[in-house]
Coordinates of C-alpha atoms and ligand atoms in Angstrom, one line a residue:
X1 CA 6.5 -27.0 33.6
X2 CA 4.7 -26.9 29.9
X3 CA 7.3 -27.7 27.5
X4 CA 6.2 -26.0 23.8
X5 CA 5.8 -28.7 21.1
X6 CA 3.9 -27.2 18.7
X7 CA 3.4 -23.3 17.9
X8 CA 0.6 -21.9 15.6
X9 CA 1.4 -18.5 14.6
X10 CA -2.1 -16.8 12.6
X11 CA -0.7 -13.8 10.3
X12 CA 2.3 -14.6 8.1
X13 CA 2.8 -11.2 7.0
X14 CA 6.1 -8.7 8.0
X15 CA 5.7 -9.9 11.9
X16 CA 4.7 -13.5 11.5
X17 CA 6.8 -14.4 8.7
X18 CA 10.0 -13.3 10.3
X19 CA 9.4 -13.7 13.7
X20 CA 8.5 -17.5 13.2
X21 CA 11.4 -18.3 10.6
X22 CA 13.7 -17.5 13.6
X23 CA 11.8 -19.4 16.5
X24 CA 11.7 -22.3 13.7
X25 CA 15.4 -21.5 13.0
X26 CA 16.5 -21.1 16.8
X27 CA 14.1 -23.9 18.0
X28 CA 14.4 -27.4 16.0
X29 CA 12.4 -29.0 18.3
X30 CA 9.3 -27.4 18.1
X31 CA 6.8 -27.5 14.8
X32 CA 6.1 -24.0 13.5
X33 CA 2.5 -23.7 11.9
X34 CA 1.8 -20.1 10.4
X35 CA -0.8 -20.0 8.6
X36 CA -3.2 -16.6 6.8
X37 CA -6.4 -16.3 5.0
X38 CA -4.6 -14.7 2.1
X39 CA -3.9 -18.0 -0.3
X40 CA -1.6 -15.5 -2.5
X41 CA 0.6 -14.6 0.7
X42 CA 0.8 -18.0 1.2
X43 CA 1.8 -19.5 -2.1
X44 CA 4.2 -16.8 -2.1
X45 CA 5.8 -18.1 1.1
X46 CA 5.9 -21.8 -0.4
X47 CA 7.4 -20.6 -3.4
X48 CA 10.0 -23.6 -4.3
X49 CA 12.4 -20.2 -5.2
X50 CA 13.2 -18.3 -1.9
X51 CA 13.8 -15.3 -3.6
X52 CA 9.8 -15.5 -4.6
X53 CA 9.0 -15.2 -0.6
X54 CA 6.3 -12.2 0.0
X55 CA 8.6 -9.8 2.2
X56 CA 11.8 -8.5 1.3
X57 CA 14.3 -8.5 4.0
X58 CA 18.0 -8.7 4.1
X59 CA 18.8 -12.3 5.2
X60 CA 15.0 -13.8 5.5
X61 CA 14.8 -16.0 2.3
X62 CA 18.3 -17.3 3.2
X63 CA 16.6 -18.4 6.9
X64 CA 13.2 -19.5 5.1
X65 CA 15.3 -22.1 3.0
X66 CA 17.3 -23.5 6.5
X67 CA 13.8 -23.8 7.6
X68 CA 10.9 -24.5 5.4
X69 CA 9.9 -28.0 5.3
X70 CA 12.1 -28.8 8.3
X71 CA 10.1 -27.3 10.9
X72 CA 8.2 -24.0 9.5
X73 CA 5.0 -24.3 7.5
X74 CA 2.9 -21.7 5.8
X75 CA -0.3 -23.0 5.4
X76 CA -4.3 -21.4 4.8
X77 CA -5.6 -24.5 7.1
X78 CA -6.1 -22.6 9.6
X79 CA -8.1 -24.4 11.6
X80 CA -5.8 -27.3 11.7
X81 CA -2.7 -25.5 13.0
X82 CA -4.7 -24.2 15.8
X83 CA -5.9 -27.5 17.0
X84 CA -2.1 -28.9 16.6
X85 CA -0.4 -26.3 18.5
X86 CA 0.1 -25.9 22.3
X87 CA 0.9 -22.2 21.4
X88 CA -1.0 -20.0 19.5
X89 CA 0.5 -16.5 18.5
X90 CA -1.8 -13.9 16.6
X91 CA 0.1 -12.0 14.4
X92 CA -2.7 -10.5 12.4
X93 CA -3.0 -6.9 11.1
X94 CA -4.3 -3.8 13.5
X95 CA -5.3 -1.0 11.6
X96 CA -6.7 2.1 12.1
X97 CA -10.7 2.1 11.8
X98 CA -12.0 3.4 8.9
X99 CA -15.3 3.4 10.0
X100 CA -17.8 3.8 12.8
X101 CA -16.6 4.6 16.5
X102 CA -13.1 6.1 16.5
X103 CA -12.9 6.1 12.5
X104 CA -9.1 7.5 12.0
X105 CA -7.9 6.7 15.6
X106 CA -8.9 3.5 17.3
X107 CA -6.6 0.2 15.9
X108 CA -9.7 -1.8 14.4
X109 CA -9.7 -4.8 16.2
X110 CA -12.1 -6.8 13.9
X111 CA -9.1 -9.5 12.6
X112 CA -8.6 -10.3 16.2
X113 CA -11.6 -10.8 17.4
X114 CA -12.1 -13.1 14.3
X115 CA -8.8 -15.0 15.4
X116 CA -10.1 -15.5 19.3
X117 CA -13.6 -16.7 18.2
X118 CA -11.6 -19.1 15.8
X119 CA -10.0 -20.1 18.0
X120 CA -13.2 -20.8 21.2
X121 CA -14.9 -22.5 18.3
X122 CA -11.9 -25.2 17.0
X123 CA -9.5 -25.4 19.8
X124 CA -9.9 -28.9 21.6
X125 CA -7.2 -28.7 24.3
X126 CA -6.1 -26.5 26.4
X127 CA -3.3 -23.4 24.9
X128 CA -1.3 -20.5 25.7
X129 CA -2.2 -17.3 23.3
X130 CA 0.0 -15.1 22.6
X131 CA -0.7 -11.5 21.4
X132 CA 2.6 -10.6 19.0
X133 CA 0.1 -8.0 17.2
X134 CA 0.0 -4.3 18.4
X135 CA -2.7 -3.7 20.7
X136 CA -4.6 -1.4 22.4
X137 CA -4.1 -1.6 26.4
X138 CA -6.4 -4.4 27.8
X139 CA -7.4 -6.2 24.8
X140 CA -6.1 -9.4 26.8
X141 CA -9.3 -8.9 28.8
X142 CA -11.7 -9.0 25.8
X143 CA -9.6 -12.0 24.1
X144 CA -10.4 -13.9 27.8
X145 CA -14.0 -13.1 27.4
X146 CA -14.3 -14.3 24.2
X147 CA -12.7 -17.6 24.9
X148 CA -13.8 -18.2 28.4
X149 CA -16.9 -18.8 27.1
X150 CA -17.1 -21.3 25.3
X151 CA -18.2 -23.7 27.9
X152 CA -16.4 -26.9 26.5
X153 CA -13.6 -27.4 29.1
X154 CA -10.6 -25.7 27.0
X155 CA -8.4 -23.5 29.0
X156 CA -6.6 -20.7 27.8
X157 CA -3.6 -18.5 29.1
X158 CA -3.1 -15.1 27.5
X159 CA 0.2 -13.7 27.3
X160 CA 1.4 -10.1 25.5
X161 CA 4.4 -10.2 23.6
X162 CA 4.8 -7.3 21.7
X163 CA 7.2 -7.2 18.3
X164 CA 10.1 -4.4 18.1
X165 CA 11.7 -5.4 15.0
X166 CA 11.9 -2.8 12.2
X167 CA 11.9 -3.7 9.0
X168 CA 15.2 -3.5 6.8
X169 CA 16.8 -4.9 10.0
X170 CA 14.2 -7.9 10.7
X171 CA 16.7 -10.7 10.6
X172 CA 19.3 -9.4 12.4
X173 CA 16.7 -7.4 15.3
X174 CA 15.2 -11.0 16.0
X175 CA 18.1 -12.6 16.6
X176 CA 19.9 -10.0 18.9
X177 CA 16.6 -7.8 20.4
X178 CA 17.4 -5.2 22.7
X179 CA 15.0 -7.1 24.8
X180 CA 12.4 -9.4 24.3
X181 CA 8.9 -8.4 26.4
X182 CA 6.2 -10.9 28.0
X183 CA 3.6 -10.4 29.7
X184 CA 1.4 -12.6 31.6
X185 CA -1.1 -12.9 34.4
X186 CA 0.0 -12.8 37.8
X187 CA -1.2 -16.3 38.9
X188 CA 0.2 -19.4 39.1
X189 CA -0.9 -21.0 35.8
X190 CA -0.2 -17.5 34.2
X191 CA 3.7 -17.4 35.2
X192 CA 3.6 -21.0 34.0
X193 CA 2.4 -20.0 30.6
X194 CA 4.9 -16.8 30.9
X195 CA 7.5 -19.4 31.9
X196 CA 6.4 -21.5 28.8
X197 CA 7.3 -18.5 26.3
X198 CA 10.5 -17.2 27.9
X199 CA 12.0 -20.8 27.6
X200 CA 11.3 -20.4 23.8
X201 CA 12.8 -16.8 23.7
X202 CA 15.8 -18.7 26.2
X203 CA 17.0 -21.0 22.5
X204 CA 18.8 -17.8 21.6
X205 CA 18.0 -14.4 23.6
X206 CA 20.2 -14.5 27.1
X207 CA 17.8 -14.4 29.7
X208 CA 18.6 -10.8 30.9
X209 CA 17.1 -9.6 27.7
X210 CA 14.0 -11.3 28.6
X211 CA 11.6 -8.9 30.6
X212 CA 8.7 -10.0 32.1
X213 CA 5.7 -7.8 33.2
X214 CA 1.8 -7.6 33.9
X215 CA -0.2 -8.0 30.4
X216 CA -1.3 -3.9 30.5
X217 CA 2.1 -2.8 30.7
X218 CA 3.3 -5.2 28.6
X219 CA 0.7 -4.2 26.2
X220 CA 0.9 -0.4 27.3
X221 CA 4.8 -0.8 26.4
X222 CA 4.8 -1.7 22.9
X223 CA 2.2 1.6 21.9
X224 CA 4.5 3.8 24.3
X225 CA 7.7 2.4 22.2
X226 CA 6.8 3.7 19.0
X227 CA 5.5 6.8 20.5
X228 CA 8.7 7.6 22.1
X229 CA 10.8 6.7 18.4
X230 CA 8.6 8.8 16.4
X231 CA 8.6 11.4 19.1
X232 CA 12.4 11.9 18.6
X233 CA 11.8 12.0 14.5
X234 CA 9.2 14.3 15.4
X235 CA 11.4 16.6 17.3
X236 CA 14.3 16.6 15.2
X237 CA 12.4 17.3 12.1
X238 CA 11.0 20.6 14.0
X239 CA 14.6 21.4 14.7
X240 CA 15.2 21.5 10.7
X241 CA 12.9 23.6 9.9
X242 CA 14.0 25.9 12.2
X243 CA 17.6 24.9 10.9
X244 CA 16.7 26.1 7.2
X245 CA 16.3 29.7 8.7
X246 CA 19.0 29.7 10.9
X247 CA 22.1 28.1 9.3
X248 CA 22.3 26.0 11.3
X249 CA 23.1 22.3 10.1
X250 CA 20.3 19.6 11.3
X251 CA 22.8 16.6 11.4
X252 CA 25.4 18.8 13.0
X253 CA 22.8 19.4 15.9
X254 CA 21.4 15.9 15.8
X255 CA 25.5 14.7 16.7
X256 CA 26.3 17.3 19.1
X257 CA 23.0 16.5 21.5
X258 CA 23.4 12.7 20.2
X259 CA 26.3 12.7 22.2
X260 CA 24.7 13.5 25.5
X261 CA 24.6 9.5 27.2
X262 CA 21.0 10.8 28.5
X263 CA 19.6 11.7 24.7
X264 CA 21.5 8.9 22.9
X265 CA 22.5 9.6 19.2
X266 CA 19.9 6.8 17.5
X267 CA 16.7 8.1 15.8
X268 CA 17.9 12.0 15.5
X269 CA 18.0 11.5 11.1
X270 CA 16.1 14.3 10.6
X271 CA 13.9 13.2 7.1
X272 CA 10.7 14.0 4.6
X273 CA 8.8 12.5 7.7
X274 CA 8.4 9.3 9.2
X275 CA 6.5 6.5 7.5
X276 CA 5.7 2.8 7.8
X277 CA 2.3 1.1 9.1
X278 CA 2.9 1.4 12.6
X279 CA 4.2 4.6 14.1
X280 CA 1.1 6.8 12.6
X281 CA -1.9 3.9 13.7
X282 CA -0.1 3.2 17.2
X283 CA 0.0 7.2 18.1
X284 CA -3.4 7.9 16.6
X285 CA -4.1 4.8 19.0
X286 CA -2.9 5.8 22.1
X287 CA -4.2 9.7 21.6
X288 CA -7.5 7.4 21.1
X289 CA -7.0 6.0 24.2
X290 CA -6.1 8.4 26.5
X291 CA -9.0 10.5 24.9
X292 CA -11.8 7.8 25.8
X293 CA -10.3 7.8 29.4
X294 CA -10.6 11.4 29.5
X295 CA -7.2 12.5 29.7
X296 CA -7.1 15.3 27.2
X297 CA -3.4 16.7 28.0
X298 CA -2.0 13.3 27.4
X299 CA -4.2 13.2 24.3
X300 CA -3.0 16.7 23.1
X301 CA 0.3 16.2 23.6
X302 CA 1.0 12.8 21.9
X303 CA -1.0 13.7 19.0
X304 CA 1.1 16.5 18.4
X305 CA 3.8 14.4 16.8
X306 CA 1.7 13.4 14.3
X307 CA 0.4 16.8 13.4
X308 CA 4.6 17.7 12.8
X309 CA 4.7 14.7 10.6
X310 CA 2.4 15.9 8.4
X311 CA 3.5 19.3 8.6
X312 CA 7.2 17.9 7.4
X313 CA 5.8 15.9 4.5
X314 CA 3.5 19.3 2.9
X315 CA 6.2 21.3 3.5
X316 CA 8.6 19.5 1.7
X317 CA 6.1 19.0 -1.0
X318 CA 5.3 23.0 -1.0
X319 CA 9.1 23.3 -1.2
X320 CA 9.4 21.6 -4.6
X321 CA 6.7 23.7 -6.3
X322 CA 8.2 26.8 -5.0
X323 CA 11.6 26.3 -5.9
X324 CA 10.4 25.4 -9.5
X325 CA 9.0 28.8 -10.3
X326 CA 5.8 28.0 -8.2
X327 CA 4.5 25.7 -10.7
X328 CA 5.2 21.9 -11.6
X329 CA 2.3 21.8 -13.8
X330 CA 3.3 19.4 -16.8
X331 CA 6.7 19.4 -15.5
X332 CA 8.7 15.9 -15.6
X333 CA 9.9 15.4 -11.8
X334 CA 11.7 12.1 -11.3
X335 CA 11.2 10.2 -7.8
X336 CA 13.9 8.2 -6.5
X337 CA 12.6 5.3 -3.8
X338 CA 8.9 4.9 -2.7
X339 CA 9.4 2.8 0.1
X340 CA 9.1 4.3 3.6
X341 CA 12.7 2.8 4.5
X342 CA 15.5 1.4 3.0
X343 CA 15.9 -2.5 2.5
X344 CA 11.8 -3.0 2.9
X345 CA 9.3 -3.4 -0.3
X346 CA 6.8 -1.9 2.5
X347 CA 5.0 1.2 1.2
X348 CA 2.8 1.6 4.0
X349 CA 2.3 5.2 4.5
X350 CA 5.4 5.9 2.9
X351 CA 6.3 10.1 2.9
X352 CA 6.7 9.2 -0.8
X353 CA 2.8 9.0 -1.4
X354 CA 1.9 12.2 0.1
X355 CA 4.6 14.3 -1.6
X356 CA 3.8 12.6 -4.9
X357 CA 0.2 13.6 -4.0
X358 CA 0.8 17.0 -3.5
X359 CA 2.7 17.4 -7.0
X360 CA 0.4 15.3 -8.6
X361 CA -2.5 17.9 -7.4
X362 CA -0.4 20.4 -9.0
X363 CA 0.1 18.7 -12.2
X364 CA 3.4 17.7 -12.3
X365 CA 4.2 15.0 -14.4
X366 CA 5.6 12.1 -12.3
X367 CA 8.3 9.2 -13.0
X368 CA 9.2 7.1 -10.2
X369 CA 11.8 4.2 -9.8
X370 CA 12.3 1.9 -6.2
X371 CA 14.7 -1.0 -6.4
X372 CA 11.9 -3.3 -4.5
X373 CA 8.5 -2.0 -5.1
X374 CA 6.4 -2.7 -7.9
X375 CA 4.7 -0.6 -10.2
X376 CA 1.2 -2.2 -9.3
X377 CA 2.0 -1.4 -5.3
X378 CA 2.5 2.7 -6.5
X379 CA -0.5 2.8 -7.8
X380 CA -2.6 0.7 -6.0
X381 CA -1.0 3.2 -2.9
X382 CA -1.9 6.6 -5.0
X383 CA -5.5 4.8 -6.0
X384 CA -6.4 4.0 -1.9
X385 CA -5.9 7.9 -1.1
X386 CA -8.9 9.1 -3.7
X387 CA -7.8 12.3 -4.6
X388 CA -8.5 11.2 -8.2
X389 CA -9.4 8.5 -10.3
X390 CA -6.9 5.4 -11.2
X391 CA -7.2 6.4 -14.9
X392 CA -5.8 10.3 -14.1
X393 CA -2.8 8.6 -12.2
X394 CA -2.2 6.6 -14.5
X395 CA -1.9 9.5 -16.9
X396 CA 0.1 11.3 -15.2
X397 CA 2.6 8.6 -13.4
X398 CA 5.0 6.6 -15.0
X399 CA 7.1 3.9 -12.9
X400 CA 9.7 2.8 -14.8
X401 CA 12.9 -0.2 -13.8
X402 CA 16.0 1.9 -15.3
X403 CA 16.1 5.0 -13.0
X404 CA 18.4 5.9 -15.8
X405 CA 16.3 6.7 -18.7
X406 CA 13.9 8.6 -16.4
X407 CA 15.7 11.4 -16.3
X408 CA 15.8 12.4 -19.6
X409 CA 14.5 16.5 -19.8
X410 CA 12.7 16.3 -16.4
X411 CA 13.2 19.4 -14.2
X412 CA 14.3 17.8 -10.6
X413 CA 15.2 14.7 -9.2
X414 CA 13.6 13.8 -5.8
X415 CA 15.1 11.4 -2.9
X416 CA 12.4 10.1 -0.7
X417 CA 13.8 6.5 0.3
X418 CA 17.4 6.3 1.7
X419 CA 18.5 3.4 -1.0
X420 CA 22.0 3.1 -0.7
X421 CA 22.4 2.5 -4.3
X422 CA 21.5 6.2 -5.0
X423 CA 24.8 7.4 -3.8
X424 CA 26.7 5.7 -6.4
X425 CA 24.6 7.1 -9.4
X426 CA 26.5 8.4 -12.0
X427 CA 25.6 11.9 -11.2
X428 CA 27.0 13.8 -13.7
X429 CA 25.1 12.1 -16.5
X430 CA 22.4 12.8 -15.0
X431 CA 22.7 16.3 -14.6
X432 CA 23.6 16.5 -18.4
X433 CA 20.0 14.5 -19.1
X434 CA 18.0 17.0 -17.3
X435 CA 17.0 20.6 -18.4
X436 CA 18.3 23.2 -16.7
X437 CA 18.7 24.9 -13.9
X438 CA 18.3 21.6 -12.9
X439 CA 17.3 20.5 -9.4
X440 CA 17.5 18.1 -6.7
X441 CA 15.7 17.9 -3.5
X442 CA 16.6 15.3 -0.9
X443 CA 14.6 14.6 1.5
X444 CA 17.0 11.9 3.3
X445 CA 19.9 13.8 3.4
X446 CA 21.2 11.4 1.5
X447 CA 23.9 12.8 -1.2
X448 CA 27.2 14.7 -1.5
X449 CA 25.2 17.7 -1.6
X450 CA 29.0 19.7 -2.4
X451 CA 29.5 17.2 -5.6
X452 CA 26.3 17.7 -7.0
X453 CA 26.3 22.1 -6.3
X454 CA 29.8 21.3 -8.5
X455 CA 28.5 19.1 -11.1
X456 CA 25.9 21.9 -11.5
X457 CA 22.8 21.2 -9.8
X458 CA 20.5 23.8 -7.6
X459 CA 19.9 21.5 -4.0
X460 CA 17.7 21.7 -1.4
X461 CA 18.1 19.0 2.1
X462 CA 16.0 18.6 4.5
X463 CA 17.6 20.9 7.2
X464 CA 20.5 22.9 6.2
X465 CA 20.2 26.5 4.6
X466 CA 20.6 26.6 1.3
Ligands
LIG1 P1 0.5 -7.6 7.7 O1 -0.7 -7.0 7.2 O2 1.8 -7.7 7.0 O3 0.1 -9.2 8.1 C1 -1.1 -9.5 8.7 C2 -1.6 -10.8 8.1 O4 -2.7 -11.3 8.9 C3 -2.1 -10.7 6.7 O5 -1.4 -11.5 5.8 C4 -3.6 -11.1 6.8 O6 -4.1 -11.8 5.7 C5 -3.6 -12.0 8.0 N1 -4.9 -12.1 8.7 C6 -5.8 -11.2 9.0 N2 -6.8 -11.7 9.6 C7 -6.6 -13.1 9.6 C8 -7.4 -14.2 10.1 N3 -8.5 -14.0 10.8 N4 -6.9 -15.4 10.0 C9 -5.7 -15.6 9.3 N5 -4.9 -14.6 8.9 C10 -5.4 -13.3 9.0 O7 0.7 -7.0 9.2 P2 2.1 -6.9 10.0 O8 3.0 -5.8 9.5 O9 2.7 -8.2 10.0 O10 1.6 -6.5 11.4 C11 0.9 -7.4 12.2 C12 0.9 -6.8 13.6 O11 2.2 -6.6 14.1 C13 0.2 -5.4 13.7 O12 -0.5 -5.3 14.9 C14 1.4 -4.4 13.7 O13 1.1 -3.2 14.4 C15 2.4 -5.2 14.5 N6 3.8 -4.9 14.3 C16 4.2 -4.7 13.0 C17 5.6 -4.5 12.8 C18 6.1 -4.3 11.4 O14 7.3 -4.0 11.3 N7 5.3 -4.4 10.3 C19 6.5 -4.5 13.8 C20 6.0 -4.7 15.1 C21 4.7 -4.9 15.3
LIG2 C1 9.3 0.8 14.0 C2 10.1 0.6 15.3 O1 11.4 1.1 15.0 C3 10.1 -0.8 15.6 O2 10.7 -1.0 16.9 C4 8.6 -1.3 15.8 O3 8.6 -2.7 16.1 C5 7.9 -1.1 14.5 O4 8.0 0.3 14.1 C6 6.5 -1.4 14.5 O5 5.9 -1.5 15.6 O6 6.0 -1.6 13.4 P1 9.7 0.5 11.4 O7 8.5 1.3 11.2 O8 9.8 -0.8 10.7 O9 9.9 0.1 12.9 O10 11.0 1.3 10.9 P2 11.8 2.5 11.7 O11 13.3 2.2 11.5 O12 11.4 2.7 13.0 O13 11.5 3.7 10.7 C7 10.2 4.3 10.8 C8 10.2 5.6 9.9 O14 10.9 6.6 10.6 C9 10.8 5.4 8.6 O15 10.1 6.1 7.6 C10 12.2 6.1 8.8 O16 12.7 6.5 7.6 C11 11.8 7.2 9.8 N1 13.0 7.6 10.6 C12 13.6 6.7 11.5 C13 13.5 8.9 10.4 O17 13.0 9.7 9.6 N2 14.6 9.2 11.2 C14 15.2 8.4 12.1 O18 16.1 8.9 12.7 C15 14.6 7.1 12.2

């Protein structure tokens, strides 16, 4: 039986910086390493203030003080976390390629390649790998190749062990995971190495939770996942557009088949679209994979969600400029959140960057307020979509820290994050700031649409007829 000593986790970004505060936190006895390229990521994580960590989520910084200088490291010595641990887990980013081959489909794969030859060129004695990035189905084989092969005597295990944390809810989805997934090769020094990672899991996660599987459909699992949650956001958000035509209320429908035990009532919030880094790149992925096997219906039809999602950001967008008169040019139109969920300082592909896009094209005049993301991060996230230059977002943007003073003659107010601490705005004086009619288009769903109709305001929601 290996007993795990020593864990080297490469990637200490959303995945790796939560996932191995808790194994530090769960697991005293073992040395947690985690270690990135990115110095700034890193200094941020050693930052002797807690609150000054790189990710924002509710309870981390409280678990990264219990921890830090116990037994959890950051670290940019790579190398020698590698050659310390008995455990490796890769936890490095898998984006979709930009370039070459499967440009806008296939996950790039070039940070983990970088991480197994790393790896076959320092490692010294013999360790289990663990894959806790999303990736495609059978990149355990390529990862063998690349390490078998390095002729000096090391062996390696490779296990998959997919995350299924969301962020906003990282803390508390590590430390009571609807399941935790490994998967290993079916021989006798891979179940040891399986063995190895379940006893790790075992410190907190009751061993019913633990599920163990072949590497491909452990690896097949985690793309499938996401497809399956955003297919449900997908659905739903079809449903409220035919809602808005019908009278018929989108959460109204979302409860009554929610209550069905074989639908289930989580992810039916119907929304401006779904967002975040994964859900887009792992569908893309998986239509990318199905493609290059040949499988075109399978192709077709998962790809398909992601052709909605864009549908149900435009549209909301188009909505906006046609409910203003079908103009926003020069108009003031004040954005409330930028985040692609609440309780995260993640942008990535935020809803809020393509519908500030869209009325950016046409001119409107922008001012945007989140509670956790920075005005650098906006427009660094408007600047990486090159519809126009820095300098004419810059022009036409404004991100300002009192949500409050934005609001001062602008024509609409626009919800695209689901910030709690929207609902408790003082509504009223806000109404009497703006010019009238004065508008306000939630795309979360989020308000007392009835108060605000009283206060005065003109509303649209996603999914009800107006
Ligand atoms: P991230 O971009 O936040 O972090 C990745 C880190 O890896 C970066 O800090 C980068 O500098 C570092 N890195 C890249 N190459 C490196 C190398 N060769 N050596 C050392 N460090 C290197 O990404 P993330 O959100 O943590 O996602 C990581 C993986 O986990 C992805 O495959 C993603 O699909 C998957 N995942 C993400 C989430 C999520 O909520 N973000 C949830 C489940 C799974
Ligand atoms: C998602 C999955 O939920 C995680 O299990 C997975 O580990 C992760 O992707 C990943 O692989 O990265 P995450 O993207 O962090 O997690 O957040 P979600 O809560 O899934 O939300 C994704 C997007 O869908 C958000 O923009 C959210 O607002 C939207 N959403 C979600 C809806 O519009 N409606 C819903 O009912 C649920």
């Amino acid at each position: 039986m290996k007993v795990i000593k020593n864990i080297c986790c490469i990637g200490a970004g959303y995945v790796g910086g939560p996932t191995m505060t808790m194994i530090a936190a769960k697991c005293p006895h073992i040395e947690v390493n985690v270690v990135d390229i990115n110095s700034e990521r890193i200094a941020a994580w050693n930052d002797i203030n807690v609150d000054n960590i790189p990710i924002y989520e509710p309870g981390l910084s409280e678990l990264v003080a219990e921890t830090r200088g116990r037994n959890l490291f950051f670290s940019t010595d790579v190398d020698k976390a590698i050659q310390a641990a008995d455990m490796i887990f890769i936890s490095v980013n898998t984006p979709t390629k930009t370039y070459g081959v499967g440009k806008g489909m296939a996950a790039d794969l070039k940070y983990i390649e970088l991480c197994a030859r790393q790896i076959a060129a320092v490692a010294t004695t013999d360790k289990i790998i663990v894959e806790k990035s999303t990736l495609p189905v059978r990149t355990a084989e390529a990862l063998k190749r690349i390490l078998d092969n390095t002729g000096n005597g090391v062996n390696y295990e490779i296990l998959s062990n997919p995350e299924f944390l969301a962020e906003g809810t990282a803390v508390s989805d590590l430390l009571n995971p609807d399941r935790v997934l490994i998967g290993g090769e079916e021989t006798e020094s891979g179940r040891l190495a399986q063995q190895a990672l379940v006893d790790v899991y075992a410190n907190w996660v009751p061993k019913d939770r633990i599920l163990t599987t072949n590497v491909w459909s452990s690896e097949l699992s985690k793309l499938t996942a996401n497809a399956f949650l955003a297919q449900r956001v997908s659905s739903i958000n079809a449903i409220s557009e035919l809602c808005e035509v019908t009278e018929a209320d989108v959460d109204e429908v979302a409860r009554a088949i929610g209550a069905d035990s074989r639908i289930g009532s989580k992810f039916l919030k119907a929304s401006v679209g779904f967002g975040g880094s994964c859900f887009q790149k792992d569908i893309l992925n998986l239509v990318y994979i199905a493609q290059s096997y040949g499988l075109h219906e399978v192709a077709d039809y998962w790809e398909q969600v992601i052709i909605m999602n864009d549908h149900q950001k435009r549209r909301f967008a188009k909505k906006i400029v046609e409910t203003l008169f079908n103009t926003v040019s020069g108009k003031k139109i004040v954005i409330l959140g930028w985040a692609f969920k609440k309780d995260t300082n993640d942008t990535r592909e935020s809803a809020a960057i393509y519908v500030v896009d869209y009325l950016l094209s046409e001119q409107a005049e922008i001012i945007i307020y989140d509670p956790k993301v920075s005005a650098e991060r906006i427009f660094s996230d408007l600047e990486y979509l090159n519809t126009r230059t820095n300098k004419e977002n810059r022009e036409l943007v404004t991100v300002v820290e009192n949500p409050m003073l934005a609001f001062a003659d602008s024509h609409a107010a626009v919800v695209l994050t689901e910030w709690d601490e929207f609902k408790s705005y003082d509504w009223k004086q806000i109404y009497a700031a703006m010019l009238k009619p004065a508008f306000l288009f939630d795309g979360r769903m989020l308000l007392n649409h009835n108060q605000l109709v009283d206060i005065g305001f003109q509303t649209f929601t996603i999914g009800k007829g107006q």
